[in-house]
Amino acid sequence: MAENKPEAVQRAYTSPQVNPYGRVDEEVVMVAEREDRRKKRVKCLIYVAAFAVFQTAIILLFALTVMKVRTPKFRVRSASFETFDVATVNTNPSFNIKMIAELGIKNPNFGRYKYQNSTIEFYYMKTKVGEAIIPRARSKARSTRKFNVTVDLSSVNVPRDELAATFAAGAVIPLSSQSRLRGKVELMKVMKKNKSTNMYCTMDINISSRQLVNLSCR
Ligand SMILES: *[C@@H]1O[C@H](CO)[C@@H](O)[C@H](O)[C@H]1NC(C)=O
Ligand SMILES: *[C@@H]1O[C@H](CO)[C@@H](O)[C@H](O)[C@H]1NC(C)=O
Ligand SMILES: *[C@@H]1O[C@H](CO)[C@@H](O)[C@H](O)[C@H]1NC(C)=O
Ligand SMILES: *[C@@H]1O[C@H](CO)[C@@H](O)[C@H](O)[C@H]1NC(C)=O
Ligand SMILES: *[C@@H]1O[C@H](CO)[C@@H](O)[C@H](O)[C@H]1NC(C)=O
């Protein structure tokens, strides 16, 4: 044990002289290191490129979804009735109905929709039979704002023979509703874009059941 130590020390001490390939080894190491650094640079470049592609994809996705301005959908959802005076007699047909219509503004955008005062009009054939005011308000992002309007539907301006023919055919009052909202979609609180939406719905009032049926909007 005592002899081993000096021998080991001596070997270690003389090893550079013993090994004539010391420089070659060093060169091999240097080449390997250069190769290593090159690989690292390439790897780094690949990462940067991948990140750029990733970021572009995210921005594109953002532009195509969040920042895209879509048209809100405005429609009649349902209705109930208060006054319900309908005379189907052939000689003097008429209707006088107070309708509470629930309207809906479906806002698909990632920002609120602020709209101005407007009106909704109800038609029997081509005759306007009632209208209501739509006060300005906001529809929250990605949600449907529902509200009621009260409409007095009256047949005073409807030609008598037209109404008599309808009542003879079936106990329903066919109606259509029209409206246009003007407003703006606000994205990220800074980007504002004007957006209008039109309503056109058709519906029937079933006289015997006093219900709104066949409601359809486009
Ligand atoms: C909207 O209607 C309200 C009352 O409902 C009125 O005070 C306001 O001036 C109207 N705004 C516009 C722009 O017509
Ligand atoms: C609208 O009125 C009906 C009753 O006529 C009610 O059931 C409904 O909840 C109302 N809708 C809104 C949004 O206030
Ligand atoms: C947006 O609408 C407002 C009125 O609501 C109008 O004054 C403005 O000029 C419109 N902007 C564009 C870009 O159409
Ligand atoms: C109207 O309602 C009554 C009672 O619910 C029903 O018998 C009738 O078929 C309805 N008519 C139409 C056209 O929907
Ligand atoms: C309206 O609804 C009734 C049932 O409620 C149906 O029998 C009738 O065909 C519908 N009419 C139209 C035009 O869709």
PDB file of C-alpha atoms and ligand atoms in Angstrom:
ATOM      1  CA  MET A   1       0.000   0.000   0.000  1.00  0.00           C
ATOM      2  CA  ALA A   2       2.800   2.369   0.892  1.00  0.00           C
ATOM      3  CA  GLU A   3       4.642   1.598  -2.393  1.00  0.00           C
ATOM      4  CA  ASN A   4       1.596   2.109  -4.606  1.00  0.00           C
ATOM      5  CA  LYS A   5       1.109   5.760  -3.908  1.00  0.00           C
ATOM      6  CA  PRO A   6       4.396   7.148  -5.287  1.00  0.00           C
ATOM      7  CA  GLU A   7       4.010   4.911  -8.343  1.00  0.00           C
ATOM      8  CA  ALA A   8       0.583   6.322  -9.079  1.00  0.00           C
ATOM      9  CA  VAL A   9       1.820   9.862  -8.569  1.00  0.00           C
ATOM     10  CA  GLN A  10       4.760   9.242 -10.871  1.00  0.00           C
ATOM     11  CA  ARG A  11       2.605   7.759 -13.576  1.00  0.00           C
ATOM     12  CA  ALA A  12       0.304  10.682 -13.431  1.00  0.00           C
ATOM     13  CA  TYR A  13       3.239  13.058 -13.498  1.00  0.00           C
ATOM     14  CA  THR A  14       4.846  11.428 -16.544  1.00  0.00           C
ATOM     15  CA  SER A  15       1.684  10.649 -18.451  1.00  0.00           C
ATOM     16  CA  PRO A  16       1.830  13.682 -20.842  1.00  0.00           C
ATOM     17  CA  GLN A  17       5.241  12.549 -22.042  1.00  0.00           C
ATOM     18  CA  VAL A  18       4.204   8.925 -22.277  1.00  0.00           C
ATOM     19  CA  ASN A  19       1.213   9.635 -24.430  1.00  0.00           C
ATOM     20  CA  PRO A  20       2.429  10.914 -27.835  1.00  0.00           C
ATOM     21  CA  TYR A  21      -1.142  11.327 -29.108  1.00  0.00           C
ATOM     22  CA  GLY A  22      -2.002  14.020 -26.546  1.00  0.00           C
ATOM     23  CA  ARG A  23      -2.364  16.692 -29.230  1.00  0.00           C
ATOM     24  CA  VAL A  24      -4.457  14.463 -31.433  1.00  0.00           C
ATOM     25  CA  ASP A  25      -6.776  13.834 -28.529  1.00  0.00           C
ATOM     26  CA  GLU A  26      -7.020  17.572 -27.964  1.00  0.00           C
ATOM     27  CA  GLU A  27      -7.853  18.154 -31.624  1.00  0.00           C
ATOM     28  CA  VAL A  28     -10.512  15.451 -31.509  1.00  0.00           C
ATOM     29  CA  VAL A  29     -11.983  17.130 -28.480  1.00  0.00           C
ATOM     30  CA  MET A  30     -11.932  20.532 -30.215  1.00  0.00           C
ATOM     31  CA  VAL A  31     -13.605  19.161 -33.327  1.00  0.00           C
ATOM     32  CA  ALA A  32     -16.187  17.474 -31.150  1.00  0.00           C
ATOM     33  CA  GLU A  33     -16.772  20.747 -29.307  1.00  0.00           C
ATOM     34  CA  ARG A  34     -17.146  22.671 -32.562  1.00  0.00           C
ATOM     35  CA  GLU A  35     -19.591  20.062 -33.793  1.00  0.00           C
ATOM     36  CA  ASP A  36     -21.428  20.344 -30.511  1.00  0.00           C
ATOM     37  CA  ARG A  37     -21.674  24.116 -30.775  1.00  0.00           C
ATOM     38  CA  ARG A  38     -22.872  23.836 -34.392  1.00  0.00           C
ATOM     39  CA  LYS A  39     -25.546  21.381 -33.352  1.00  0.00           C
ATOM     40  CA  LYS A  40     -26.589  23.711 -30.567  1.00  0.00           C
ATOM     41  CA  ARG A  41     -26.826  26.633 -33.023  1.00  0.00           C
ATOM     42  CA  VAL A  42     -28.937  24.563 -35.425  1.00  0.00           C
ATOM     43  CA  LYS A  43     -31.139  23.451 -32.559  1.00  0.00           C
ATOM     44  CA  CYS A  44     -31.520  27.054 -31.434  1.00  0.00           C
ATOM     45  CA  LEU A  45     -32.448  28.125 -34.971  1.00  0.00           C
ATOM     46  CA  ILE A  46     -35.006  25.348 -35.177  1.00  0.00           C
ATOM     47  CA  TYR A  47     -36.493  26.492 -31.891  1.00  0.00           C
ATOM     48  CA  VAL A  48     -36.672  30.101 -33.097  1.00  0.00           C
ATOM     49  CA  ALA A  49     -38.298  29.023 -36.372  1.00  0.00           C
ATOM     50  CA  ALA A  50     -40.755  26.766 -34.574  1.00  0.00           C
ATOM     51  CA  PHE A  51     -41.642  29.578 -32.201  1.00  0.00           C
ATOM     52  CA  ALA A  52     -42.172  31.982 -35.110  1.00  0.00           C
ATOM     53  CA  VAL A  53     -44.477  29.477 -36.820  1.00  0.00           C
ATOM     54  CA  PHE A  54     -46.303  28.870 -33.530  1.00  0.00           C
ATOM     55  CA  GLN A  55     -46.717  32.591 -32.931  1.00  0.00           C
ATOM     56  CA  THR A  56     -47.965  33.183 -36.475  1.00  0.00           C
ATOM     57  CA  ALA A  57     -50.497  30.395 -36.008  1.00  0.00           C
ATOM     58  CA  ILE A  58     -51.686  31.925 -32.735  1.00  0.00           C
ATOM     59  CA  ILE A  59     -52.031  35.374 -34.286  1.00  0.00           C
ATOM     60  CA  LEU A  60     -53.871  33.917 -37.269  1.00  0.00           C
ATOM     61  CA  LEU A  61     -56.187  31.964 -35.004  1.00  0.00           C
ATOM     62  CA  PHE A  62     -56.790  35.094 -32.955  1.00  0.00           C
ATOM     63  CA  ALA A  63     -57.556  37.129 -36.090  1.00  0.00           C
ATOM     64  CA  LEU A  64     -59.917  34.480 -37.409  1.00  0.00           C
ATOM     65  CA  THR A  65     -61.826  33.931 -34.190  1.00  0.00           C
ATOM     66  CA  VAL A  66     -61.614  36.587 -31.505  1.00  0.00           C
ATOM     67  CA  MET A  67     -61.088  39.596 -33.763  1.00  0.00           C
ATOM     68  CA  LYS A  68     -63.590  38.545 -36.396  1.00  0.00           C
ATOM     69  CA  VAL A  69     -66.764  40.639 -36.379  1.00  0.00           C
ATOM     70  CA  ARG A  70     -69.895  38.609 -36.936  1.00  0.00           C
ATOM     71  CA  THR A  71     -73.437  39.824 -37.445  1.00  0.00           C
ATOM     72  CA  PRO A  72     -75.638  39.493 -34.353  1.00  0.00           C
ATOM     73  CA  LYS A  73     -78.869  37.549 -34.854  1.00  0.00           C
ATOM     74  CA  PHE A  74     -82.040  39.430 -34.030  1.00  0.00           C
ATOM     75  CA  ARG A  75     -85.328  37.578 -33.762  1.00  0.00           C
ATOM     76  CA  VAL A  76     -88.697  37.168 -32.110  1.00  0.00           C
ATOM     77  CA  ARG A  77     -88.405  34.340 -29.568  1.00  0.00           C
ATOM     78  CA  SER A  78     -91.950  34.001 -28.277  1.00  0.00           C
ATOM     79  CA  ALA A  79     -95.049  35.978 -27.399  1.00  0.00           C
ATOM     80  CA  SER A  80     -97.894  36.035 -24.947  1.00  0.00           C
ATOM     81  CA  PHE A  81    -101.137  37.983 -25.148  1.00  0.00           C
ATOM     82  CA  GLU A  82    -103.110  40.277 -22.893  1.00  0.00           C
ATOM     83  CA  THR A  83    -106.052  41.866 -24.685  1.00  0.00           C
ATOM     84  CA  PHE A  84    -107.368  39.402 -27.243  1.00  0.00           C
ATOM     85  CA  ASP A  85    -110.366  40.773 -29.161  1.00  0.00           C
ATOM     86  CA  VAL A  86    -110.847  38.906 -32.396  1.00  0.00           C
ATOM     87  CA  ALA A  87    -114.027  38.918 -34.472  1.00  0.00           C
ATOM     88  CA  THR A  88    -114.037  36.323 -37.210  1.00  0.00           C
ATOM     89  CA  VAL A  89    -117.544  37.081 -38.426  1.00  0.00           C
ATOM     90  CA  ASN A  90    -117.600  37.323 -42.171  1.00  0.00           C
ATOM     91  CA  THR A  91    -119.297  40.717 -42.326  1.00  0.00           C
ATOM     92  CA  ASN A  92    -117.026  42.594 -39.994  1.00  0.00           C
ATOM     93  CA  PRO A  93    -113.809  40.721 -39.234  1.00  0.00           C
ATOM     94  CA  SER A  94    -111.273  42.440 -37.014  1.00  0.00           C
ATOM     95  CA  PHE A  95    -108.574  41.930 -34.420  1.00  0.00           C
ATOM     96  CA  ASN A  96    -107.307  44.019 -31.576  1.00  0.00           C
ATOM     97  CA  ILE A  97    -104.580  42.256 -29.655  1.00  0.00           C
ATOM     98  CA  LYS A  98    -102.041  43.369 -27.082  1.00  0.00           C
ATOM     99  CA  MET A  99     -99.018  41.183 -27.592  1.00  0.00           C
ATOM    100  CA  ILE A 100     -95.984  40.907 -25.353  1.00  0.00           C
ATOM    101  CA  ALA A 101     -93.240  39.739 -27.614  1.00  0.00           C
ATOM    102  CA  GLU A 102     -89.944  38.465 -26.293  1.00  0.00           C
ATOM    103  CA  LEU A 103     -87.117  39.470 -28.609  1.00  0.00           C
ATOM    104  CA  GLY A 104     -83.602  38.137 -28.615  1.00  0.00           C
ATOM    105  CA  ILE A 105     -80.308  39.555 -29.842  1.00  0.00           C
ATOM    106  CA  LYS A 106     -77.741  36.799 -30.067  1.00  0.00           C
ATOM    107  CA  ASN A 107     -74.268  38.309 -30.076  1.00  0.00           C
ATOM    108  CA  PRO A 108     -71.645  35.784 -31.222  1.00  0.00           C
ATOM    109  CA  ASN A 109     -68.754  38.259 -30.926  1.00  0.00           C
ATOM    110  CA  PHE A 110     -65.962  38.335 -28.334  1.00  0.00           C
ATOM    111  CA  GLY A 111     -67.004  41.870 -27.483  1.00  0.00           C
ATOM    112  CA  ARG A 112     -70.257  43.592 -26.612  1.00  0.00           C
ATOM    113  CA  TYR A 113     -72.718  44.858 -29.185  1.00  0.00           C
ATOM    114  CA  LYS A 114     -74.020  48.354 -28.539  1.00  0.00           C
ATOM    115  CA  TYR A 115     -77.071  49.244 -30.568  1.00  0.00           C
ATOM    116  CA  GLN A 116     -79.095  52.403 -31.061  1.00  0.00           C
ATOM    117  CA  ASN A 117     -82.815  53.041 -30.575  1.00  0.00           C
ATOM    118  CA  SER A 118     -84.887  51.305 -33.164  1.00  0.00           C
ATOM    119  CA  THR A 119     -88.392  50.080 -33.898  1.00  0.00           C
ATOM    120  CA  ILE A 120     -89.953  46.749 -34.700  1.00  0.00           C
ATOM    121  CA  GLU A 121     -92.903  46.623 -37.070  1.00  0.00           C
ATOM    122  CA  PHE A 122     -95.527  43.937 -37.463  1.00  0.00           C
ATOM    123  CA  TYR A 123     -97.312  43.338 -40.740  1.00  0.00           C
ATOM    124  CA  TYR A 124    -100.406  41.493 -41.771  1.00  0.00           C
ATOM    125  CA  MET A 125     -99.757  40.752 -45.448  1.00  0.00           C
ATOM    126  CA  LYS A 126     -98.482  44.160 -46.580  1.00  0.00           C
ATOM    127  CA  THR A 127    -100.333  46.249 -44.018  1.00  0.00           C
ATOM    128  CA  LYS A 128     -98.573  47.487 -40.919  1.00  0.00           C
ATOM    129  CA  VAL A 129    -100.675  46.449 -37.915  1.00  0.00           C
ATOM    130  CA  GLY A 130     -98.438  47.411 -35.022  1.00  0.00           C
ATOM    131  CA  GLU A 131     -95.058  48.617 -33.909  1.00  0.00           C
ATOM    132  CA  ALA A 132     -92.936  48.962 -30.827  1.00  0.00           C
ATOM    133  CA  ILE A 133     -89.889  50.926 -29.762  1.00  0.00           C
ATOM    134  CA  ILE A 134     -86.636  49.139 -29.091  1.00  0.00           C
ATOM    135  CA  PRO A 135     -84.598  51.228 -26.659  1.00  0.00           C
ATOM    136  CA  ARG A 136     -80.853  51.367 -27.171  1.00  0.00           C
ATOM    137  CA  ALA A 137     -78.901  48.907 -25.082  1.00  0.00           C
ATOM    138  CA  ARG A 138     -75.994  46.476 -25.082  1.00  0.00           C
ATOM    139  CA  SER A 139     -75.791  42.794 -25.702  1.00  0.00           C
ATOM    140  CA  LYS A 140     -72.906  41.179 -23.825  1.00  0.00           C
ATOM    141  CA  ALA A 141     -70.146  39.248 -25.550  1.00  0.00           C
ATOM    142  CA  ARG A 142     -71.106  35.759 -26.638  1.00  0.00           C
ATOM    143  CA  SER A 143     -74.577  35.848 -25.154  1.00  0.00           C
ATOM    144  CA  THR A 144     -78.186  36.491 -26.042  1.00  0.00           C
ATOM    145  CA  ARG A 145     -79.925  39.578 -24.706  1.00  0.00           C
ATOM    146  CA  LYS A 146     -83.636  38.967 -24.229  1.00  0.00           C
ATOM    147  CA  PHE A 147     -86.244  41.620 -23.601  1.00  0.00           C
ATOM    148  CA  ASN A 148     -89.964  42.149 -23.970  1.00  0.00           C
ATOM    149  CA  VAL A 149     -91.770  44.707 -26.041  1.00  0.00           C
ATOM    150  CA  THR A 150     -95.503  45.421 -25.928  1.00  0.00           C
ATOM    151  CA  VAL A 151     -97.232  45.750 -29.253  1.00  0.00           C
ATOM    152  CA  ASP A 152    -100.841  46.726 -29.973  1.00  0.00           C
ATOM    153  CA  LEU A 153    -101.896  44.821 -33.041  1.00  0.00           C
ATOM    154  CA  SER A 154    -104.893  46.350 -34.750  1.00  0.00           C
ATOM    155  CA  SER A 155    -106.666  45.491 -37.986  1.00  0.00           C
ATOM    156  CA  VAL A 156    -108.028  49.021 -38.589  1.00  0.00           C
ATOM    157  CA  ASN A 157    -105.929  49.472 -41.728  1.00  0.00           C
ATOM    158  CA  VAL A 158    -106.394  45.964 -43.072  1.00  0.00           C
ATOM    159  CA  PRO A 159    -108.793  45.632 -46.062  1.00  0.00           C
ATOM    160  CA  ARG A 160    -111.920  43.879 -44.830  1.00  0.00           C
ATOM    161  CA  ASP A 161    -112.119  41.323 -47.663  1.00  0.00           C
ATOM    162  CA  GLU A 162    -108.487  40.296 -47.116  1.00  0.00           C
ATOM    163  CA  LEU A 163    -109.131  39.529 -43.463  1.00  0.00           C
ATOM    164  CA  ALA A 164    -112.442  37.763 -44.224  1.00  0.00           C
ATOM    165  CA  ALA A 165    -110.617  35.493 -46.691  1.00  0.00           C
ATOM    166  CA  THR A 166    -107.918  34.651 -44.127  1.00  0.00           C
ATOM    167  CA  PHE A 167    -110.430  33.846 -41.409  1.00  0.00           C
ATOM    168  CA  ALA A 168    -112.456  31.715 -43.825  1.00  0.00           C
ATOM    169  CA  ALA A 169    -109.330  29.664 -44.608  1.00  0.00           C
ATOM    170  CA  GLY A 170    -108.349  28.939 -40.990  1.00  0.00           C
ATOM    171  CA  ALA A 171    -108.422  30.334 -37.519  1.00  0.00           C
ATOM    172  CA  VAL A 172    -104.992  31.942 -37.614  1.00  0.00           C
ATOM    173  CA  ILE A 173    -103.696  35.474 -38.108  1.00  0.00           C
ATOM    174  CA  PRO A 174    -100.515  35.370 -40.176  1.00  0.00           C
ATOM    175  CA  LEU A 175     -97.992  38.055 -39.267  1.00  0.00           C
ATOM    176  CA  SER A 176     -94.476  39.086 -40.137  1.00  0.00           C
ATOM    177  CA  SER A 177     -92.067  41.252 -38.185  1.00  0.00           C
ATOM    178  CA  GLN A 178     -89.311  43.474 -39.422  1.00  0.00           C
ATOM    179  CA  SER A 179     -86.621  45.469 -37.716  1.00  0.00           C
ATOM    180  CA  ARG A 180     -83.120  46.770 -38.182  1.00  0.00           C
ATOM    181  CA  LEU A 181     -80.607  47.439 -35.457  1.00  0.00           C
ATOM    182  CA  ARG A 182     -77.680  49.755 -36.042  1.00  0.00           C
ATOM    183  CA  GLY A 183     -74.789  49.571 -33.676  1.00  0.00           C
ATOM    184  CA  LYS A 184     -71.213  48.646 -33.102  1.00  0.00           C
ATOM    185  CA  VAL A 185     -69.262  45.676 -31.909  1.00  0.00           C
ATOM    186  CA  GLU A 186     -66.510  46.591 -29.456  1.00  0.00           C
ATOM    187  CA  LEU A 187     -63.545  44.246 -29.448  1.00  0.00           C
ATOM    188  CA  MET A 188     -60.903  44.383 -26.711  1.00  0.00           C
ATOM    189  CA  LYS A 189     -62.502  47.692 -25.618  1.00  0.00           C
ATOM    190  CA  VAL A 190     -60.557  49.555 -28.340  1.00  0.00           C
ATOM    191  CA  MET A 191     -61.585  48.234 -31.730  1.00  0.00           C
ATOM    192  CA  LYS A 192     -65.072  49.334 -32.719  1.00  0.00           C
ATOM    193  CA  LYS A 193     -66.809  48.237 -35.851  1.00  0.00           C
ATOM    194  CA  ASN A 194     -70.226  49.300 -37.120  1.00  0.00           C
ATOM    195  CA  LYS A 195     -72.548  46.395 -37.499  1.00  0.00           C
ATOM    196  CA  SER A 196     -76.200  46.307 -38.453  1.00  0.00           C
ATOM    197  CA  THR A 197     -78.543  43.402 -38.184  1.00  0.00           C
ATOM    198  CA  ASN A 198     -81.922  42.819 -39.790  1.00  0.00           C
ATOM    199  CA  MET A 199     -84.857  40.869 -38.485  1.00  0.00           C
ATOM    200  CA  TYR A 200     -87.431  39.200 -40.617  1.00  0.00           C
ATOM    201  CA  CYS A 201     -89.748  36.702 -38.955  1.00  0.00           C
ATOM    202  CA  THR A 202     -93.041  35.121 -39.904  1.00  0.00           C
ATOM    203  CA  MET A 203     -95.526  33.727 -37.398  1.00  0.00           C
ATOM    204  CA  ASP A 204     -99.149  32.799 -36.935  1.00  0.00           C
ATOM    205  CA  ILE A 205    -101.419  33.682 -34.063  1.00  0.00           C
ATOM    206  CA  ASN A 206    -103.675  30.701 -33.409  1.00  0.00           C
ATOM    207  CA  ILE A 207    -106.972  32.295 -32.509  1.00  0.00           C
ATOM    208  CA  SER A 208    -108.519  29.353 -30.667  1.00  0.00           C
ATOM    209  CA  SER A 209    -105.448  28.499 -28.559  1.00  0.00           C
ATOM    210  CA  ARG A 210    -104.278  32.143 -28.324  1.00  0.00           C
ATOM    211  CA  GLN A 211    -100.736  31.096 -29.023  1.00  0.00           C
ATOM    212  CA  LEU A 212     -97.981  32.167 -31.321  1.00  0.00           C
ATOM    213  CA  VAL A 213     -97.165  29.285 -33.667  1.00  0.00           C
ATOM    214  CA  ASN A 214     -95.029  28.625 -36.716  1.00  0.00           C
ATOM    215  CA  LEU A 215     -92.485  31.212 -35.710  1.00  0.00           C
ATOM    216  CA  SER A 216     -89.667  31.308 -38.198  1.00  0.00           C
ATOM    217  CA  CYS A 217     -86.900  33.871 -38.703  1.00  0.00           C
ATOM    218  CA  ARG A 218     -84.294  34.227 -41.375  1.00  0.00           C
TER     219      ARG A 218
HETATM  220  C1  LIG B   1     -83.245  56.869 -27.592  1.00  0.00           C
HETATM  221  O1  LIG B   1     -84.401  56.827 -26.812  1.00  0.00           O
HETATM  222  C2  LIG B   1     -84.284  57.464 -25.561  1.00  0.00           C
HETATM  223  C3  LIG B   1     -85.572  57.257 -24.837  1.00  0.00           C
HETATM  224  O2  LIG B   1     -85.966  55.931 -24.909  1.00  0.00           O
HETATM  225  C4  LIG B   1     -83.993  58.938 -25.782  1.00  0.00           C
HETATM  226  O3  LIG B   1     -83.803  59.573 -24.541  1.00  0.00           O
HETATM  227  C5  LIG B   1     -82.738  59.063 -26.621  1.00  0.00           C
HETATM  228  O4  LIG B   1     -82.539  60.444 -26.954  1.00  0.00           O
HETATM  229  C6  LIG B   1     -82.859  58.287 -27.909  1.00  0.00           C
HETATM  230  N1  LIG B   1     -81.603  58.343 -28.612  1.00  0.00           N
HETATM  231  C7  LIG B   1     -81.523  58.503 -29.923  1.00  0.00           C
HETATM  232  C8  LIG B   1     -80.158  58.499 -30.498  1.00  0.00           C
HETATM  233  O5  LIG B   1     -82.508  58.650 -30.622  1.00  0.00           O
HETATM  234  C1  LIG B   2     -91.313  38.472 -21.149  1.00  0.00           C
HETATM  235  O1  LIG B   2     -92.631  38.326 -20.676  1.00  0.00           O
HETATM  236  C2  LIG B   2     -93.006  37.002 -20.345  1.00  0.00           C
HETATM  237  C3  LIG B   2     -94.436  37.012 -19.864  1.00  0.00           C
HETATM  238  O2  LIG B   2     -95.248  37.698 -20.728  1.00  0.00           O
HETATM  239  C4  LIG B   2     -92.097  36.443 -19.273  1.00  0.00           C
HETATM  240  O3  LIG B   2     -92.397  35.097 -19.018  1.00  0.00           O
HETATM  241  C5  LIG B   2     -90.666  36.564 -19.725  1.00  0.00           C
HETATM  242  O4  LIG B   2     -89.799  36.141 -18.693  1.00  0.00           O
HETATM  243  C6  LIG B   2     -90.343  37.986 -20.109  1.00  0.00           C
HETATM  244  N1  LIG B   2     -89.000  38.026 -20.633  1.00  0.00           N
HETATM  245  C7  LIG B   2     -88.093  38.881 -20.238  1.00  0.00           C
HETATM  246  C8  LIG B   2     -86.762  38.797 -20.874  1.00  0.00           C
HETATM  247  O5  LIG B   2     -88.334  39.731 -19.379  1.00  0.00           O
HETATM  248  C1  LIG B   3     -70.593  54.098 -37.844  1.00  0.00           C
HETATM  249  O1  LIG B   3     -71.900  54.519 -37.526  1.00  0.00           O
HETATM  250  C2  LIG B   3     -71.994  55.840 -37.053  1.00  0.00           C
HETATM  251  C3  LIG B   3     -73.443  56.116 -36.697  1.00  0.00           C
HETATM  252  O2  LIG B   3     -73.951  55.113 -35.892  1.00  0.00           O
HETATM  253  C4  LIG B   3     -71.506  56.793 -38.132  1.00  0.00           C
HETATM  254  O3  LIG B   3     -71.543  58.124 -37.640  1.00  0.00           O
HETATM  255  C5  LIG B   3     -70.100  56.429 -38.527  1.00  0.00           C
HETATM  256  O4  LIG B   3     -69.691  57.226 -39.609  1.00  0.00           O
HETATM  257  C6  LIG B   3     -70.038  54.971 -38.942  1.00  0.00           C
HETATM  258  N1  LIG B   3     -68.667  54.609 -39.209  1.00  0.00           N
HETATM  259  C7  LIG B   3     -68.297  53.897 -40.276  1.00  0.00           C
HETATM  260  C8  LIG B   3     -66.852  53.596 -40.384  1.00  0.00           C
HETATM  261  O5  LIG B   3     -69.099  53.519 -41.117  1.00  0.00           O
HETATM  262  C1  LIG B   4    -104.825  26.091 -33.074  1.00  0.00           C
HETATM  263  O1  LIG B   4    -104.906  25.585 -31.771  1.00  0.00           O
HETATM  264  C2  LIG B   4    -105.899  24.594 -31.613  1.00  0.00           C
HETATM  265  C3  LIG B   4    -106.009  24.262 -30.148  1.00  0.00           C
HETATM  266  O2  LIG B   4    -104.726  24.012 -29.592  1.00  0.00           O
HETATM  267  C4  LIG B   4    -105.572  23.413 -32.496  1.00  0.00           C
HETATM  268  O3  LIG B   4    -106.613  22.446 -32.374  1.00  0.00           O
HETATM  269  C5  LIG B   4    -105.467  23.869 -33.946  1.00  0.00           C
HETATM  270  O4  LIG B   4    -105.058  22.799 -34.750  1.00  0.00           O
HETATM  271  C6  LIG B   4    -104.486  24.993 -34.066  1.00  0.00           C
HETATM  272  N1  LIG B   4    -104.487  25.481 -35.430  1.00  0.00           N
HETATM  273  C7  LIG B   4    -103.402  25.750 -36.114  1.00  0.00           C
HETATM  274  C8  LIG B   4    -103.576  26.186 -37.516  1.00  0.00           C
HETATM  275  O5  LIG B   4    -102.274  25.647 -35.630  1.00  0.00           O
HETATM  276  C1  LIG B   5     -98.310  25.955 -38.761  1.00  0.00           C
HETATM  277  O1  LIG B   5     -98.331  25.098 -37.633  1.00  0.00           O
HETATM  278  C2  LIG B   5     -99.357  24.119 -37.685  1.00  0.00           C
HETATM  279  C3  LIG B   5     -99.296  23.343 -36.409  1.00  0.00           C
HETATM  280  O2  LIG B   5     -99.203  24.196 -35.300  1.00  0.00           O
HETATM  281  C4  LIG B   5     -99.166  23.262 -38.907  1.00  0.00           C
HETATM  282  O3  LIG B   5    -100.243  22.351 -39.003  1.00  0.00           O
HETATM  283  C5  LIG B   5     -99.124  24.117 -40.159  1.00  0.00           C
HETATM  284  O4  LIG B   5     -98.806  23.336 -41.268  1.00  0.00           O
HETATM  285  C6  LIG B   5     -98.075  25.193 -40.018  1.00  0.00           C
HETATM  286  N1  LIG B   5     -98.102  26.065 -41.165  1.00  0.00           N
HETATM  287  C7  LIG B   5     -97.016  26.476 -41.772  1.00  0.00           C
HETATM  288  C8  LIG B   5     -97.239  27.403 -42.918  1.00  0.00           C
HETATM  289  O5  LIG B   5     -95.888  26.159 -41.407  1.00  0.00           O
END
